[in-house]
Short mmCIF file of C-alpha atoms and ligand atoms in Angstrom, two decimals:
data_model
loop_
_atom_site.label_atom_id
_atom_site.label_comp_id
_atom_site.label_asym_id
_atom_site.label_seq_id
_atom_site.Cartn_x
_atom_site.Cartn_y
_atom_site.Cartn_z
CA UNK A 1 10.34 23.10 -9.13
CA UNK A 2 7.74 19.98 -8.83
CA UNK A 3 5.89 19.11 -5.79
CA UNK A 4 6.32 15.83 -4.69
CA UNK A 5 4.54 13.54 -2.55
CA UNK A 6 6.28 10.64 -0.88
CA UNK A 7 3.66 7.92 0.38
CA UNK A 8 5.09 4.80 2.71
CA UNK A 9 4.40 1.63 4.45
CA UNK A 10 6.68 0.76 7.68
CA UNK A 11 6.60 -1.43 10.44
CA UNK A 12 10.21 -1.06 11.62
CA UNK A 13 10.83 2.47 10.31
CA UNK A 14 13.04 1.58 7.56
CA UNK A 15 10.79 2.90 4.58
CA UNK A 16 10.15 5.71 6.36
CA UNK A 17 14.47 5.99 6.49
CA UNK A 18 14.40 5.53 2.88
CA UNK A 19 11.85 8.22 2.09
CA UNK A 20 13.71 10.96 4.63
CA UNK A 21 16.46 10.12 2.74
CA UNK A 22 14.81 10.40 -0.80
CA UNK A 23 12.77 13.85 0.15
CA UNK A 24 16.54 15.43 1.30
CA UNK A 25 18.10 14.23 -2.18
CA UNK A 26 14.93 15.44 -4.01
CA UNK A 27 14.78 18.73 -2.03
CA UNK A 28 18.44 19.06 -3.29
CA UNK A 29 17.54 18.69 -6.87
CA UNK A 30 14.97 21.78 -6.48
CA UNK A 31 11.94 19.97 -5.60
CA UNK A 32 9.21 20.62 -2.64
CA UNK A 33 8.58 17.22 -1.18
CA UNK A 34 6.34 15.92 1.27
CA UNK A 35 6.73 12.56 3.36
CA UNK A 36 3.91 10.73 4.85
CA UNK A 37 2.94 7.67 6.45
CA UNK A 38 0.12 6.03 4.58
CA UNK A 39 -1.44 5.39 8.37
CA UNK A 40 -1.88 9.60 7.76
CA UNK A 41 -2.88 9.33 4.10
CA UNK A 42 -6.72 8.54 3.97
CA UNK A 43 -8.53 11.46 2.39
CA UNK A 44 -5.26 13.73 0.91
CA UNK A 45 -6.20 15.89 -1.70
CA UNK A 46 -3.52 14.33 -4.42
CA UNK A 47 -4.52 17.42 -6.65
CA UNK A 48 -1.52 19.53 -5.40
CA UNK A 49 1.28 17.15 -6.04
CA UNK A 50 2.87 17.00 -9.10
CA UNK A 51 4.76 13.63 -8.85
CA UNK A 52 3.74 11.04 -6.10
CA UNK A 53 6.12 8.08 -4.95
CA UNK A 54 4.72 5.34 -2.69
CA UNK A 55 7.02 3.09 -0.68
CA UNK A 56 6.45 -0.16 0.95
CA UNK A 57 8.25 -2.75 2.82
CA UNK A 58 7.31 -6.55 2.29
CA UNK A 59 6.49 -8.22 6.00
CA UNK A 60 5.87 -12.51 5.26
CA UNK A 61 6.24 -12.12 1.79
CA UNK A 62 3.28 -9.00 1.33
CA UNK A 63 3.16 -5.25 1.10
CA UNK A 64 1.19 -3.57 4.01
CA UNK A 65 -2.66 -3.69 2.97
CA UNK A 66 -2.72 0.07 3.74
CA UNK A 67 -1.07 0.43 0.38
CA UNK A 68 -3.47 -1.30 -1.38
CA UNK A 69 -6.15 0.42 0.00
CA UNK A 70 -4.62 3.77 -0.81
CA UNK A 71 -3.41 2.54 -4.59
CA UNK A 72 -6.94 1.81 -4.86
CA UNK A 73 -8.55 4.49 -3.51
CA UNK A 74 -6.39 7.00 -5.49
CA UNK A 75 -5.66 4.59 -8.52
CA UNK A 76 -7.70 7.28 -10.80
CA UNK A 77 -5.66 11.03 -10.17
CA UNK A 78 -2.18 8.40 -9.35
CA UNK A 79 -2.46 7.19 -13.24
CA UNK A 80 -2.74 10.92 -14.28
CA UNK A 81 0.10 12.39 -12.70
CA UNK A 82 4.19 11.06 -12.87
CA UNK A 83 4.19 8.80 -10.50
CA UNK A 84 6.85 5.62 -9.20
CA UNK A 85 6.92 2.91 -6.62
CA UNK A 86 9.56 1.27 -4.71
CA UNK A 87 9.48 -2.03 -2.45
CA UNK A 88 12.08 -2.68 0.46
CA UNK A 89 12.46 -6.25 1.04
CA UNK A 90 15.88 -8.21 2.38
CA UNK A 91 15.24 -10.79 -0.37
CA UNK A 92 16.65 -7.29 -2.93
CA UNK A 93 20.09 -8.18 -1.19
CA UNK A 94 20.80 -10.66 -3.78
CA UNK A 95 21.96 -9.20 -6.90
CA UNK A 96 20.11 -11.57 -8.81
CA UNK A 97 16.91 -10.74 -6.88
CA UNK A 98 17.50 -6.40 -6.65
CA UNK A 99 16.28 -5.34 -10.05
CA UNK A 100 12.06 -4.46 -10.44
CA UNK A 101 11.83 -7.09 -13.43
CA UNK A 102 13.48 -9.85 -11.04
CA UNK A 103 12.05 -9.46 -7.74
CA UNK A 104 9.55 -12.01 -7.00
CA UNK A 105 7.65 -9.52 -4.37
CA UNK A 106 7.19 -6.65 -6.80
CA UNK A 107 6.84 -8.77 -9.65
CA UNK A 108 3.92 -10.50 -7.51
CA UNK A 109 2.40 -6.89 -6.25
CA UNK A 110 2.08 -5.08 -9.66
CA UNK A 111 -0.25 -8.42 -10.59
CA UNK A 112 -2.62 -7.99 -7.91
CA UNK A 113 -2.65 -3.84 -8.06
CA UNK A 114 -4.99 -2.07 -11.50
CA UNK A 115 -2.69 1.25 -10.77
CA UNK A 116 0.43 0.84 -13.54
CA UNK A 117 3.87 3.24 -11.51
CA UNK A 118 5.43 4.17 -14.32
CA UNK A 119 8.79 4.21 -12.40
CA UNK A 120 9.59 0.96 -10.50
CA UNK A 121 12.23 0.15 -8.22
CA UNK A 122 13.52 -2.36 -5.65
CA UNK A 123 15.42 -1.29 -2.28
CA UNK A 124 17.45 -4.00 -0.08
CA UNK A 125 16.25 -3.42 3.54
CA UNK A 126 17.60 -4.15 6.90
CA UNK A 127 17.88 -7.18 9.60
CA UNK A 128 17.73 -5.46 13.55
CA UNK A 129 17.02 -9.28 15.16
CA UNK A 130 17.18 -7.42 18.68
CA UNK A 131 14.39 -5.16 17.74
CA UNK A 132 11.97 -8.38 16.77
CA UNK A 133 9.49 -10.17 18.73
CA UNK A 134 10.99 -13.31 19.47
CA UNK A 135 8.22 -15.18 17.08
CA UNK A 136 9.54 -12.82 14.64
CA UNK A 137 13.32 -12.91 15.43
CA UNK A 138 12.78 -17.05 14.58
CA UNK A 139 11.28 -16.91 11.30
CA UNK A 140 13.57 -14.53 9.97
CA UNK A 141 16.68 -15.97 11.32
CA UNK A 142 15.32 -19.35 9.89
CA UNK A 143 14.66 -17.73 6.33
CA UNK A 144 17.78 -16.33 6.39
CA UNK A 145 19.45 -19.64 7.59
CA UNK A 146 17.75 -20.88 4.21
CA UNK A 147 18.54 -18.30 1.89
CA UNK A 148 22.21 -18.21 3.50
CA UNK A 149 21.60 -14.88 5.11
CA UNK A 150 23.04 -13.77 8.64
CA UNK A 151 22.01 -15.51 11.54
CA UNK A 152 23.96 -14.31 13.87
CA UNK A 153 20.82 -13.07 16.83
CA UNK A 154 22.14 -9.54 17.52
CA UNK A 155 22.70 -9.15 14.07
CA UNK A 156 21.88 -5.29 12.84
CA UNK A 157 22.71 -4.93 9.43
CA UNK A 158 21.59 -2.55 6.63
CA UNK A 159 21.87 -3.98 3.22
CA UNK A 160 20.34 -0.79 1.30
CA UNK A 161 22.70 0.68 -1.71
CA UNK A 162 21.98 4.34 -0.92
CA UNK A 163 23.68 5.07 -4.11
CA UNK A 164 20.89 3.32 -5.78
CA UNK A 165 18.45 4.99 -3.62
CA UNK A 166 20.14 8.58 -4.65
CA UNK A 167 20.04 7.42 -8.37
CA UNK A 168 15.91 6.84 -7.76
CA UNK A 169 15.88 10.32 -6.73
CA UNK A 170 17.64 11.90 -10.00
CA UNK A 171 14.54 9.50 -11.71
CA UNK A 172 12.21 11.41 -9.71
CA UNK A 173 13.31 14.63 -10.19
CA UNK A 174 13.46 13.79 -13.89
CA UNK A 175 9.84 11.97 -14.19
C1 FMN B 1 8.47 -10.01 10.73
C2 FMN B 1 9.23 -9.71 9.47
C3 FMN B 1 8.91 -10.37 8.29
C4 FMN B 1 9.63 -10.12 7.11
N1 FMN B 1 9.32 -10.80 5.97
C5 FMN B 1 10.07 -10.62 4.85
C6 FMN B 1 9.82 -11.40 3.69
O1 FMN B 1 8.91 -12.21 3.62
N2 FMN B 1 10.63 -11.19 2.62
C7 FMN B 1 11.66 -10.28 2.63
O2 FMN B 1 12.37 -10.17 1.64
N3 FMN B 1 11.91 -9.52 3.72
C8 FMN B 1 11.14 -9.68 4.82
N4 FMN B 1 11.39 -8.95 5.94
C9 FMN B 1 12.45 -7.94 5.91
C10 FMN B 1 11.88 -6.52 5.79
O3 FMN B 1 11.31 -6.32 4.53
C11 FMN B 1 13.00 -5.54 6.07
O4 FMN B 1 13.37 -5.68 7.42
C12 FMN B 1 12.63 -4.10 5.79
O5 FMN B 1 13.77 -3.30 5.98
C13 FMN B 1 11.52 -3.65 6.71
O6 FMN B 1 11.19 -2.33 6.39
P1 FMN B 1 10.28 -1.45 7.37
O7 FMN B 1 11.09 -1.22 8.60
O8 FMN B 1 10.03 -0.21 6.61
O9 FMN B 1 9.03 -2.22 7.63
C14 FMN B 1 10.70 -9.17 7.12
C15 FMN B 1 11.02 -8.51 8.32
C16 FMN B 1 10.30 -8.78 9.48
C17 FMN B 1 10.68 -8.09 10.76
#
């Protein structure tokens, strides 16, 4: 049995969805995992935790700056112990764009980050236009009207593969 910590960045509570959802399938694998927000994070003794995971959602093409603070902070005991990352964006719904080698946001993050996961990976995210601000609701329906994404305004739709999110987990418990 490993204990794991489970780091993430949200603004609309998916990553925090995806990490629930990755501490039940880890728990089931034998594992003691803990989930928390990286708002709660500053100061956690890492010492404890076997493996840690962070996860982060991309908002206008960046990861919360939270995360680099707390990559930085912690770069030192995170390099000595297993350790992965995973990035939700809705840019990972393309199949061309869902892999950690070809996703322009992670490819772009581990560049600007000293603090080397040694398990990557890439998580499509969801579109909830009625939850947005309407600033917000604009720019993404325009982005998506680009990239040929839904537009439709009361458009909720969840483009995760949770069978790629359970196959993370068997990496995890495995790391
Ligand atoms: C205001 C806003 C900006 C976003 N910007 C991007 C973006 O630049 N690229 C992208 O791929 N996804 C973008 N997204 C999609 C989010 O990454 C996606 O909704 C994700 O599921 C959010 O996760 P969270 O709820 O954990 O923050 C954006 C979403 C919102 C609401």
């Amino acid at each position: 049995m490993a204990k794991i910590l489970i780091v993430y960045s949200t603004t609309d509570g998916h990553t925090r969805k995806i990490s629930r959802r990755l501490q039940g399938m880890i728990e089931n694998q034998g594992n003691q995992v803990t989930v928390i927000s990286v708002d709660d994070a500053s100061g956690i003794d890492l010492k404890p935790f076997d493996k840690i995971v962070i996860g982060a959602s991309i908002r206008y093409g960046k990861h919360s700056p939270k995360i680099y603070e707390f990559i930085k902070e912690n770069a030192q005991t995170l390099g000595s112990k297993s350790n992965a990352f995973f990035s939700v964006n809705v840019v990972a719904r393309k199949p061309e764009k869902n892999k950690p080698e070809t996703n322009p946001y992670l490819i772009k993050f581990l560049k600007q980050i000293s603090w080397k996961p040694k398990t990557l990976a890439v998580f499509a995210g969801k579109i909830d236009y009625q939850k947005y601000s309407h600033l917000d609701r604009f720019m993404i329906r325009l982005i998506m009207w680009m990239t040929k994404g839904p537009t439709d305004p009361k458009a909720n739709i969840e483009f995760t593969n949770w069978n790629d999110v359970e196959e993370f987990s068997r990496v995890v418990n495995e790391m």
